[in-house]
Amino acid sequence: MSYKAEYIWIDGTEPTAELRSKTKILADGAELSVWGFDGSSTNQAEGHASDRVLKPVFSCPDPIRGGDNVLVLCEVLNIDGTPHETNHRAKLTEVAEKFAAQESIFGIEQEYTFLTEDGRPLGFPEGGFPAPQGPYYCGVGTGKVVGREIVEKHMDACIEAGLAICGINAEVMPGQWEFQIGPVGPLEVSDHMWVARWLLHRVAEDYGVVVSLDAKPAKGDWNGAGAHTNFSTKAMREGYDAIITACEALGASQDIVMEHVTQYGTGVEERLTGKHETAPWNVYSYGVSNRGASVRIPWQVEVDKKGYIEDRRPNANVDPYVVTRLLVNTCCSALEKAGQV
């Protein structure tokens, strides 16, 4: 008897990393082990020294193959066992452990766009455009929604895999959808998000549909695609002063603003224009119930005087290991300094 383990990893493609995977056949009962791969084919090594190592860090049932088969998310290591420079999970682990006592929790809203093989957003007529935005967000019915069968199969796959998926909805532009992962800790939300992305690509593959995480998949008067990131600590979930401290910390200096936004995904300037429910990419702001701010405080949070904040700046193509590390480091440092832990 044997089972199949699909080893999944994040490559070194720039400016936006891509997912790779390959299958290992293991004897029934055999444990997952490290495995090698050709880093020169994934932008993670040169040909004269191409070996790189896959270290399993998270596994779950494989809903595509079923049975006892598993999906295995891996970190990329150099052959000496050190984290590869593209291994952002290792960097997050250090920060998450440093501030573990503050009990950070995340929920990430992953927007994405379905494209035809020739690059046209699904639902856009060939050589033209659909009706303007308005009826598509959370819509229902032909002419308003496209791609639902893929979305439903992806949601079911995530549930079968045991991922922390907590919802889906059609988005503002035709062919654009969203799923949400959370609320869980920084490493868990990031691991689950990468596996959920892999499953989305894999399910769409069976339909001949391309999944795009492009920040601005359709130029002009159309919404971009983001990964709004909801964040809280124990102190924020217990009091409003900590909410304000976190919001202020994210805009404490222009250096901090730029440190975050420049690592929030490729094409952030195209999406964060001050239009289409965004704030200008290089100007920080926060406000209650304000989807035109960099960071939104939900209205219920102000009413309850406790809860979480939503950083609306991350792109759909952001690395979740990066955005969670930045938010934990900036906000938890400020909360620690203020004695709000």
PDB file of C-alpha atoms in Angstrom, residues 49-328:
ATOM      1  CA  ALA A  49      24.716  24.633  -7.773  1.00  0.00           C
ATOM      2  CA  SER A  50      21.043  23.960  -8.357  1.00  0.00           C
ATOM      3  CA  ASP A  51      19.970  21.669  -5.498  1.00  0.00           C
ATOM      4  CA  ARG A  52      17.480  23.089  -3.006  1.00  0.00           C
ATOM      5  CA  VAL A  53      15.599  21.393  -0.172  1.00  0.00           C
ATOM      6  CA  LEU A  54      11.876  21.118   0.595  1.00  0.00           C
ATOM      7  CA  LYS A  55      11.083  20.916   4.305  1.00  0.00           C
ATOM      8  CA  PRO A  56       7.453  19.937   5.123  1.00  0.00           C
ATOM      9  CA  VAL A  57       5.846  22.417   7.517  1.00  0.00           C
ATOM     10  CA  PHE A  58       2.101  21.842   7.060  1.00  0.00           C
ATOM     11  CA  SER A  59       0.055  18.973   5.644  1.00  0.00           C
ATOM     12  CA  CYS A  60      -3.633  18.331   5.123  1.00  0.00           C
ATOM     13  CA  PRO A  61      -5.914  15.859   3.322  1.00  0.00           C
ATOM     14  CA  ASP A  62      -5.773  16.128  -0.482  1.00  0.00           C
ATOM     15  CA  PRO A  63      -9.350  16.862  -1.618  1.00  0.00           C
ATOM     16  CA  ILE A  64      -8.414  16.489  -5.286  1.00  0.00           C
ATOM     17  CA  ARG A  65      -7.079  12.918  -5.109  1.00  0.00           C
ATOM     18  CA  GLY A  66      -8.993  11.901  -1.988  1.00  0.00           C
ATOM     19  CA  GLY A  67      -8.259   8.763   0.001  1.00  0.00           C
ATOM     20  CA  ASP A  68      -5.202   8.871   2.239  1.00  0.00           C
ATOM     21  CA  ASN A  69      -3.370  11.280  -0.063  1.00  0.00           C
ATOM     22  CA  VAL A  70      -2.106  14.574   1.319  1.00  0.00           C
ATOM     23  CA  LEU A  71      -1.042  18.092   0.361  1.00  0.00           C
ATOM     24  CA  VAL A  72       2.281  19.104   1.886  1.00  0.00           C
ATOM     25  CA  LEU A  73       3.290  22.764   2.142  1.00  0.00           C
ATOM     26  CA  CYS A  74       7.061  23.174   2.346  1.00  0.00           C
ATOM     27  CA  GLU A  75       9.657  25.760   3.242  1.00  0.00           C
ATOM     28  CA  VAL A  76      12.608  26.092   0.875  1.00  0.00           C
ATOM     29  CA  LEU A  77      16.042  25.557   2.435  1.00  0.00           C
ATOM     30  CA  ASN A  78      19.583  25.736   1.159  1.00  0.00           C
ATOM     31  CA  ILE A  79      21.515  22.457   1.216  1.00  0.00           C
ATOM     32  CA  ASP A  80      23.192  23.516   4.493  1.00  0.00           C
ATOM     33  CA  GLY A  81      19.777  23.655   6.166  1.00  0.00           C
ATOM     34  CA  THR A  82      19.481  27.446   6.352  1.00  0.00           C
ATOM     35  CA  PRO A  83      16.338  29.184   5.029  1.00  0.00           C
ATOM     36  CA  HIS A  84      16.553  30.190   1.376  1.00  0.00           C
ATOM     37  CA  GLU A  85      16.355  33.930   0.757  1.00  0.00           C
ATOM     38  CA  THR A  86      12.854  33.454  -0.727  1.00  0.00           C
ATOM     39  CA  ASN A  87      11.676  31.693   2.451  1.00  0.00           C
ATOM     40  CA  HIS A  88       9.505  34.383   4.034  1.00  0.00           C
ATOM     41  CA  ARG A  89       7.857  31.868   6.351  1.00  0.00           C
ATOM     42  CA  ALA A  90      11.081  31.533   8.331  1.00  0.00           C
ATOM     43  CA  LYS A  91      11.212  35.312   8.775  1.00  0.00           C
ATOM     44  CA  LEU A  92       7.592  35.385   9.976  1.00  0.00           C
ATOM     45  CA  THR A  93       8.282  32.569  12.450  1.00  0.00           C
ATOM     46  CA  GLU A  94      10.901  34.667  14.260  1.00  0.00           C
ATOM     47  CA  VAL A  95       8.564  37.664  14.644  1.00  0.00           C
ATOM     48  CA  ALA A  96       5.529  35.541  15.558  1.00  0.00           C
ATOM     49  CA  GLU A  97       7.505  33.812  18.320  1.00  0.00           C
ATOM     50  CA  LYS A  98       8.858  37.122  19.628  1.00  0.00           C
ATOM     51  CA  PHE A  99       5.352  38.531  20.123  1.00  0.00           C
ATOM     52  CA  ALA A 100       3.498  35.252  20.779  1.00  0.00           C
ATOM     53  CA  ALA A 101       2.233  36.475  24.161  1.00  0.00           C
ATOM     54  CA  GLN A 102       0.118  39.133  22.433  1.00  0.00           C
ATOM     55  CA  GLU A 103      -1.929  36.409  20.678  1.00  0.00           C
ATOM     56  CA  SER A 104      -2.197  37.935  17.208  1.00  0.00           C
ATOM     57  CA  ILE A 105      -5.100  36.758  15.058  1.00  0.00           C
ATOM     58  CA  PHE A 106      -5.669  37.343  11.342  1.00  0.00           C
ATOM     59  CA  GLY A 107      -8.379  37.028   8.728  1.00  0.00           C
ATOM     60  CA  ILE A 108      -7.330  37.577   5.096  1.00  0.00           C
ATOM     61  CA  GLU A 109      -9.827  38.355   2.322  1.00  0.00           C
ATOM     62  CA  GLN A 110      -8.338  36.944  -0.885  1.00  0.00           C
ATOM     63  CA  GLU A 111      -9.734  38.559  -4.030  1.00  0.00           C
ATOM     64  CA  TYR A 112      -8.912  37.021  -7.404  1.00  0.00           C
ATOM     65  CA  THR A 113     -10.001  37.219 -11.038  1.00  0.00           C
ATOM     66  CA  PHE A 114     -10.845  34.472 -13.507  1.00  0.00           C
ATOM     67  CA  LEU A 115      -9.347  34.964 -16.974  1.00  0.00           C
ATOM     68  CA  THR A 116      -9.778  33.185 -20.283  1.00  0.00           C
ATOM     69  CA  GLU A 117      -6.627  31.628 -21.722  1.00  0.00           C
ATOM     70  CA  ASP A 118      -6.132  34.707 -23.916  1.00  0.00           C
ATOM     71  CA  GLY A 119      -6.106  36.975 -20.845  1.00  0.00           C
ATOM     72  CA  ARG A 120      -9.650  38.375 -20.959  1.00  0.00           C
ATOM     73  CA  PRO A 121     -11.545  38.583 -17.624  1.00  0.00           C
ATOM     74  CA  LEU A 122     -14.263  35.946 -17.538  1.00  0.00           C
ATOM     75  CA  GLY A 123     -17.564  37.646 -18.317  1.00  0.00           C
ATOM     76  CA  PHE A 124     -15.984  40.340 -20.507  1.00  0.00           C
ATOM     77  CA  PRO A 125     -17.223  40.055 -24.122  1.00  0.00           C
ATOM     78  CA  GLU A 126     -14.525  39.550 -26.748  1.00  0.00           C
ATOM     79  CA  GLY A 127     -13.251  42.940 -27.889  1.00  0.00           C
ATOM     80  CA  GLY A 128     -15.509  44.886 -25.516  1.00  0.00           C
ATOM     81  CA  PHE A 129     -16.709  45.461 -21.983  1.00  0.00           C
ATOM     82  CA  PRO A 130     -19.681  44.374 -19.865  1.00  0.00           C
ATOM     83  CA  ALA A 131     -22.101  46.803 -18.256  1.00  0.00           C
ATOM     84  CA  PRO A 132     -20.504  49.087 -15.628  1.00  0.00           C
ATOM     85  CA  GLN A 133     -19.895  47.970 -12.058  1.00  0.00           C
ATOM     86  CA  GLY A 134     -22.891  47.876  -9.781  1.00  0.00           C
ATOM     87  CA  PRO A 135     -24.874  44.625 -10.020  1.00  0.00           C
ATOM     88  CA  TYR A 136     -21.964  42.183  -9.751  1.00  0.00           C
ATOM     89  CA  TYR A 137     -20.918  42.449  -6.083  1.00  0.00           C
ATOM     90  CA  CYS A 138     -22.557  39.563  -4.185  1.00  0.00           C
ATOM     91  CA  GLY A 139     -24.779  39.190  -7.244  1.00  0.00           C
ATOM     92  CA  VAL A 140     -26.865  36.266  -8.399  1.00  0.00           C
ATOM     93  CA  GLY A 141     -28.117  35.292 -11.830  1.00  0.00           C
ATOM     94  CA  THR A 142     -26.904  35.036 -15.409  1.00  0.00           C
ATOM     95  CA  GLY A 143     -25.338  38.255 -16.644  1.00  0.00           C
ATOM     96  CA  LYS A 144     -24.240  39.164 -13.130  1.00  0.00           C
ATOM     97  CA  VAL A 145     -22.216  36.169 -11.992  1.00  0.00           C
ATOM     98  CA  VAL A 146     -19.717  33.998 -13.866  1.00  0.00           C
ATOM     99  CA  GLY A 147     -17.509  31.153 -12.655  1.00  0.00           C
ATOM    100  CA  ARG A 148     -19.645  30.076  -9.702  1.00  0.00           C
ATOM    101  CA  GLU A 149     -19.145  26.334 -10.324  1.00  0.00           C
ATOM    102  CA  ILE A 150     -15.363  26.723  -9.929  1.00  0.00           C
ATOM    103  CA  VAL A 151     -15.812  28.847  -6.799  1.00  0.00           C
ATOM    104  CA  GLU A 152     -18.117  26.302  -5.165  1.00  0.00           C
ATOM    105  CA  LYS A 153     -15.775  23.407  -5.950  1.00  0.00           C
ATOM    106  CA  HIS A 154     -12.839  25.377  -4.545  1.00  0.00           C
ATOM    107  CA  MET A 155     -14.735  26.167  -1.351  1.00  0.00           C
ATOM    108  CA  ASP A 156     -15.671  22.502  -0.891  1.00  0.00           C
ATOM    109  CA  ALA A 157     -12.051  21.478  -1.535  1.00  0.00           C
ATOM    110  CA  CYS A 158     -10.803  23.881   1.154  1.00  0.00           C
ATOM    111  CA  ILE A 159     -13.350  22.543   3.638  1.00  0.00           C
ATOM    112  CA  GLU A 160     -12.384  18.927   2.858  1.00  0.00           C
ATOM    113  CA  ALA A 161      -8.717  19.847   3.333  1.00  0.00           C
ATOM    114  CA  GLY A 162      -9.504  21.260   6.787  1.00  0.00           C
ATOM    115  CA  LEU A 163      -8.418  24.785   5.912  1.00  0.00           C
ATOM    116  CA  ALA A 164      -9.750  27.737   7.904  1.00  0.00           C
ATOM    117  CA  ILE A 165     -11.895  29.057   5.051  1.00  0.00           C
ATOM    118  CA  CYS A 166     -14.775  31.088   6.467  1.00  0.00           C
ATOM    119  CA  GLY A 167     -16.612  32.463   3.436  1.00  0.00           C
ATOM    120  CA  ILE A 168     -16.844  33.380  -0.259  1.00  0.00           C
ATOM    121  CA  ASN A 169     -18.528  36.109  -2.293  1.00  0.00           C
ATOM    122  CA  ALA A 170     -18.695  37.527  -5.808  1.00  0.00           C
ATOM    123  CA  GLU A 171     -16.750  40.781  -6.082  1.00  0.00           C
ATOM    124  CA  VAL A 172     -17.326  44.172  -7.716  1.00  0.00           C
ATOM    125  CA  MET A 173     -15.924  43.359 -11.178  1.00  0.00           C
ATOM    126  CA  PRO A 174     -17.326  40.562 -13.371  1.00  0.00           C
ATOM    127  CA  GLY A 175     -15.238  37.395 -13.087  1.00  0.00           C
ATOM    128  CA  GLN A 176     -13.823  38.567  -9.764  1.00  0.00           C
ATOM    129  CA  TRP A 177     -14.392  36.612  -6.540  1.00  0.00           C
ATOM    130  CA  GLU A 178     -13.155  36.444  -2.971  1.00  0.00           C
ATOM    131  CA  PHE A 179     -12.606  33.821  -0.302  1.00  0.00           C
ATOM    132  CA  GLN A 180     -11.629  34.434   3.307  1.00  0.00           C
ATOM    133  CA  ILE A 181      -9.224  32.522   5.548  1.00  0.00           C
ATOM    134  CA  GLY A 182      -9.319  33.006   9.329  1.00  0.00           C
ATOM    135  CA  PRO A 183      -9.562  34.013  12.106  1.00  0.00           C
ATOM    136  CA  VAL A 184      -6.357  32.183  13.076  1.00  0.00           C
ATOM    137  CA  GLY A 185      -2.758  32.986  14.017  1.00  0.00           C
ATOM    138  CA  PRO A 186      -0.162  34.469  11.632  1.00  0.00           C
ATOM    139  CA  LEU A 187       1.550  31.227  10.602  1.00  0.00           C
ATOM    140  CA  GLU A 188      -1.705  29.299  10.279  1.00  0.00           C
ATOM    141  CA  VAL A 189      -3.483  31.958   8.202  1.00  0.00           C
ATOM    142  CA  SER A 190      -0.474  32.193   5.875  1.00  0.00           C
ATOM    143  CA  ASP A 191      -0.005  28.435   5.489  1.00  0.00           C
ATOM    144  CA  HIS A 192      -3.707  27.917   4.838  1.00  0.00           C
ATOM    145  CA  MET A 193      -3.812  30.815   2.368  1.00  0.00           C
ATOM    146  CA  TRP A 194      -0.973  29.399   0.260  1.00  0.00           C
ATOM    147  CA  VAL A 195      -2.597  25.947   0.151  1.00  0.00           C
ATOM    148  CA  ALA A 196      -5.987  27.520  -0.661  1.00  0.00           C
ATOM    149  CA  ARG A 197      -4.360  29.425  -3.526  1.00  0.00           C
ATOM    150  CA  TRP A 198      -2.831  26.188  -4.829  1.00  0.00           C
ATOM    151  CA  LEU A 199      -6.234  24.496  -4.686  1.00  0.00           C
ATOM    152  CA  LEU A 200      -7.841  27.398  -6.538  1.00  0.00           C
ATOM    153  CA  HIS A 201      -5.345  27.134  -9.403  1.00  0.00           C
ATOM    154  CA  ARG A 202      -5.726  23.359  -9.438  1.00  0.00           C
ATOM    155  CA  VAL A 203      -9.546  23.390  -9.540  1.00  0.00           C
ATOM    156  CA  ALA A 204      -9.646  26.101 -12.235  1.00  0.00           C
ATOM    157  CA  GLU A 205      -7.165  24.068 -14.290  1.00  0.00           C
ATOM    158  CA  ASP A 206      -9.891  21.458 -14.925  1.00  0.00           C
ATOM    159  CA  TYR A 207     -12.050  24.163 -16.515  1.00  0.00           C
ATOM    160  CA  GLY A 208      -9.363  25.729 -18.689  1.00  0.00           C
ATOM    161  CA  VAL A 209      -9.674  28.949 -16.673  1.00  0.00           C
ATOM    162  CA  VAL A 210      -6.737  31.053 -15.464  1.00  0.00           C
ATOM    163  CA  VAL A 211      -6.676  32.429 -11.903  1.00  0.00           C
ATOM    164  CA  SER A 212      -5.101  35.887 -11.704  1.00  0.00           C
ATOM    165  CA  LEU A 213      -3.957  37.635  -8.532  1.00  0.00           C
ATOM    166  CA  ASP A 214      -3.065  40.740 -10.546  1.00  0.00           C
ATOM    167  CA  ALA A 215      -3.745  43.909  -8.556  1.00  0.00           C
ATOM    168  CA  LYS A 216      -5.408  45.621 -11.536  1.00  0.00           C
ATOM    169  CA  PRO A 217      -6.558  42.924 -13.983  1.00  0.00           C
ATOM    170  CA  ALA A 218      -8.733  45.308 -16.018  1.00  0.00           C
ATOM    171  CA  LYS A 219      -7.510  48.836 -16.651  1.00  0.00           C
ATOM    172  CA  GLY A 220      -9.881  51.792 -16.420  1.00  0.00           C
ATOM    173  CA  ASP A 221     -12.976  52.224 -14.271  1.00  0.00           C
ATOM    174  CA  TRP A 222     -12.862  48.788 -12.650  1.00  0.00           C
ATOM    175  CA  ASN A 223     -12.012  47.752  -9.110  1.00  0.00           C
ATOM    176  CA  GLY A 224      -8.613  46.205  -8.505  1.00  0.00           C
ATOM    177  CA  ALA A 225      -8.039  43.008  -6.524  1.00  0.00           C
ATOM    178  CA  GLY A 226      -6.817  43.130  -2.943  1.00  0.00           C
ATOM    179  CA  ALA A 227      -6.161  40.955   0.083  1.00  0.00           C
ATOM    180  CA  HIS A 228      -7.662  43.039   2.872  1.00  0.00           C
ATOM    181  CA  THR A 229      -6.009  41.882   6.071  1.00  0.00           C
ATOM    182  CA  ASN A 230      -7.923  41.904   9.359  1.00  0.00           C
ATOM    183  CA  PHE A 231      -5.745  41.942  12.455  1.00  0.00           C
ATOM    184  CA  SER A 232      -6.061  41.991  16.223  1.00  0.00           C
ATOM    185  CA  THR A 233      -4.152  41.215  19.390  1.00  0.00           C
ATOM    186  CA  LYS A 234      -5.512  40.171  22.776  1.00  0.00           C
ATOM    187  CA  ALA A 235      -5.333  43.799  23.940  1.00  0.00           C
ATOM    188  CA  MET A 236      -7.196  45.009  20.843  1.00  0.00           C
ATOM    189  CA  ARG A 237      -9.910  42.434  21.405  1.00  0.00           C
ATOM    190  CA  GLU A 238     -10.316  43.747  24.947  1.00  0.00           C
ATOM    191  CA  GLY A 239     -10.072  47.525  24.575  1.00  0.00           C
ATOM    192  CA  TYR A 240     -10.353  50.440  22.149  1.00  0.00           C
ATOM    193  CA  ASP A 241      -7.180  52.254  23.228  1.00  0.00           C
ATOM    194  CA  ALA A 242      -5.138  49.381  21.785  1.00  0.00           C
ATOM    195  CA  ILE A 243      -7.061  49.700  18.502  1.00  0.00           C
ATOM    196  CA  ILE A 244      -6.021  53.355  18.210  1.00  0.00           C
ATOM    197  CA  THR A 245      -2.440  52.553  19.201  1.00  0.00           C
ATOM    198  CA  ALA A 246      -2.213  49.995  16.379  1.00  0.00           C
ATOM    199  CA  CYS A 247      -3.712  52.405  13.827  1.00  0.00           C
ATOM    200  CA  GLU A 248      -1.374  55.199  14.869  1.00  0.00           C
ATOM    201  CA  ALA A 249       1.647  52.881  14.772  1.00  0.00           C
ATOM    202  CA  LEU A 250       1.012  51.992  11.128  1.00  0.00           C
ATOM    203  CA  GLY A 251       1.255  55.672  10.188  1.00  0.00           C
ATOM    204  CA  ALA A 252       3.799  56.798  12.790  1.00  0.00           C
ATOM    205  CA  SER A 253       6.281  57.814  10.106  1.00  0.00           C
ATOM    206  CA  GLN A 254       6.510  57.844   6.337  1.00  0.00           C
ATOM    207  CA  ASP A 255       9.275  55.253   6.617  1.00  0.00           C
ATOM    208  CA  ILE A 256       6.857  52.838   8.298  1.00  0.00           C
ATOM    209  CA  VAL A 257       4.131  53.607   5.750  1.00  0.00           C
ATOM    210  CA  MET A 258       6.501  52.870   2.874  1.00  0.00           C
ATOM    211  CA  GLU A 259       8.006  49.806   4.561  1.00  0.00           C
ATOM    212  CA  HIS A 260       4.554  48.258   4.551  1.00  0.00           C
ATOM    213  CA  VAL A 261       3.072  49.400   1.274  1.00  0.00           C
ATOM    214  CA  THR A 262       6.143  48.625  -0.838  1.00  0.00           C
ATOM    215  CA  GLN A 263       5.954  45.009   0.365  1.00  0.00           C
ATOM    216  CA  TYR A 264       2.188  44.687  -0.015  1.00  0.00           C
ATOM    217  CA  GLY A 265       2.345  43.226  -3.529  1.00  0.00           C
ATOM    218  CA  THR A 266       3.285  44.015  -7.105  1.00  0.00           C
ATOM    219  CA  GLY A 267       1.374  46.848  -8.776  1.00  0.00           C
ATOM    220  CA  VAL A 268       0.199  48.527  -5.581  1.00  0.00           C
ATOM    221  CA  GLU A 269       0.422  51.973  -7.218  1.00  0.00           C
ATOM    222  CA  GLU A 270      -2.017  50.909  -9.946  1.00  0.00           C
ATOM    223  CA  ARG A 271      -4.603  49.711  -7.441  1.00  0.00           C
ATOM    224  CA  LEU A 272      -4.281  52.197  -4.579  1.00  0.00           C
ATOM    225  CA  THR A 273      -5.249  55.340  -6.481  1.00  0.00           C
ATOM    226  CA  GLY A 274      -7.707  56.951  -4.061  1.00  0.00           C
ATOM    227  CA  LYS A 275     -10.578  55.623  -6.204  1.00  0.00           C
ATOM    228  CA  HIS A 276     -12.511  52.350  -6.219  1.00  0.00           C
ATOM    229  CA  GLU A 277     -12.580  52.021  -2.420  1.00  0.00           C
ATOM    230  CA  THR A 278      -8.878  52.674  -1.904  1.00  0.00           C
ATOM    231  CA  ALA A 279      -6.651  55.315  -0.339  1.00  0.00           C
ATOM    232  CA  PRO A 280      -3.665  56.753  -2.278  1.00  0.00           C
ATOM    233  CA  TRP A 281      -0.817  54.244  -2.015  1.00  0.00           C
ATOM    234  CA  ASN A 282       1.702  56.668  -0.437  1.00  0.00           C
ATOM    235  CA  VAL A 283      -0.659  58.528   1.942  1.00  0.00           C
ATOM    236  CA  TYR A 284      -1.650  56.843   5.208  1.00  0.00           C
ATOM    237  CA  SER A 285      -5.042  57.315   6.855  1.00  0.00           C
ATOM    238  CA  TYR A 286      -7.416  55.435   9.120  1.00  0.00           C
ATOM    239  CA  GLY A 287     -11.058  55.875   9.981  1.00  0.00           C
ATOM    240  CA  VAL A 288     -14.219  54.236  11.245  1.00  0.00           C
ATOM    241  CA  SER A 289     -16.259  52.477   8.547  1.00  0.00           C
ATOM    242  CA  ASN A 290     -14.142  54.187   5.876  1.00  0.00           C
ATOM    243  CA  ARG A 291     -13.304  52.013   2.876  1.00  0.00           C
ATOM    244  CA  GLY A 292     -11.436  54.934   1.369  1.00  0.00           C
ATOM    245  CA  ALA A 293      -8.892  54.840   4.209  1.00  0.00           C
ATOM    246  CA  SER A 294      -5.678  52.840   4.364  1.00  0.00           C
ATOM    247  CA  VAL A 295      -6.896  51.146   7.542  1.00  0.00           C
ATOM    248  CA  ARG A 296     -10.556  50.757   8.428  1.00  0.00           C
ATOM    249  CA  ILE A 297     -11.961  50.423  11.936  1.00  0.00           C
ATOM    250  CA  PRO A 298     -15.260  48.534  11.493  1.00  0.00           C
ATOM    251  CA  TRP A 299     -18.246  50.448  12.877  1.00  0.00           C
ATOM    252  CA  GLN A 300     -19.084  47.641  15.285  1.00  0.00           C
ATOM    253  CA  VAL A 301     -15.584  47.899  16.749  1.00  0.00           C
ATOM    254  CA  GLU A 302     -16.170  51.553  17.618  1.00  0.00           C
ATOM    255  CA  VAL A 303     -19.548  50.646  19.137  1.00  0.00           C
ATOM    256  CA  ASP A 304     -18.132  47.745  21.179  1.00  0.00           C
ATOM    257  CA  LYS A 305     -14.898  49.633  21.979  1.00  0.00           C
ATOM    258  CA  LYS A 306     -12.864  46.535  21.122  1.00  0.00           C
ATOM    259  CA  GLY A 307     -12.176  44.209  18.197  1.00  0.00           C
ATOM    260  CA  TYR A 308      -9.887  44.418  15.165  1.00  0.00           C
ATOM    261  CA  ILE A 309      -8.670  46.608  12.309  1.00  0.00           C
ATOM    262  CA  GLU A 310      -8.633  46.044   8.549  1.00  0.00           C
ATOM    263  CA  ASP A 311      -5.541  46.985   6.551  1.00  0.00           C
ATOM    264  CA  ARG A 312      -7.011  47.602   3.100  1.00  0.00           C
ATOM    265  CA  ARG A 313      -3.702  48.176   1.321  1.00  0.00           C
ATOM    266  CA  PRO A 314      -2.374  44.647   0.602  1.00  0.00           C
ATOM    267  CA  ASN A 315      -2.757  43.489  -3.007  1.00  0.00           C
ATOM    268  CA  ALA A 316      -4.282  40.188  -4.058  1.00  0.00           C
ATOM    269  CA  ASN A 317      -0.740  39.064  -4.939  1.00  0.00           C
ATOM    270  CA  VAL A 318       0.758  39.874  -1.524  1.00  0.00           C
ATOM    271  CA  ASP A 319       2.743  37.168   0.248  1.00  0.00           C
ATOM    272  CA  PRO A 320       0.712  36.429   3.415  1.00  0.00           C
ATOM    273  CA  TYR A 321       3.921  35.594   5.295  1.00  0.00           C
ATOM    274  CA  VAL A 322       5.115  39.147   4.592  1.00  0.00           C
ATOM    275  CA  VAL A 323       1.961  41.098   5.451  1.00  0.00           C
ATOM    276  CA  THR A 324       1.403  39.200   8.700  1.00  0.00           C
ATOM    277  CA  ARG A 325       5.052  39.699   9.720  1.00  0.00           C
ATOM    278  CA  LEU A 326       4.897  43.435   9.053  1.00  0.00           C
ATOM    279  CA  LEU A 327       1.634  43.931  10.949  1.00  0.00           C
ATOM    280  CA  VAL A 328       2.740  41.886  13.947  1.00  0.00           C
TER     281      VAL A 328
END
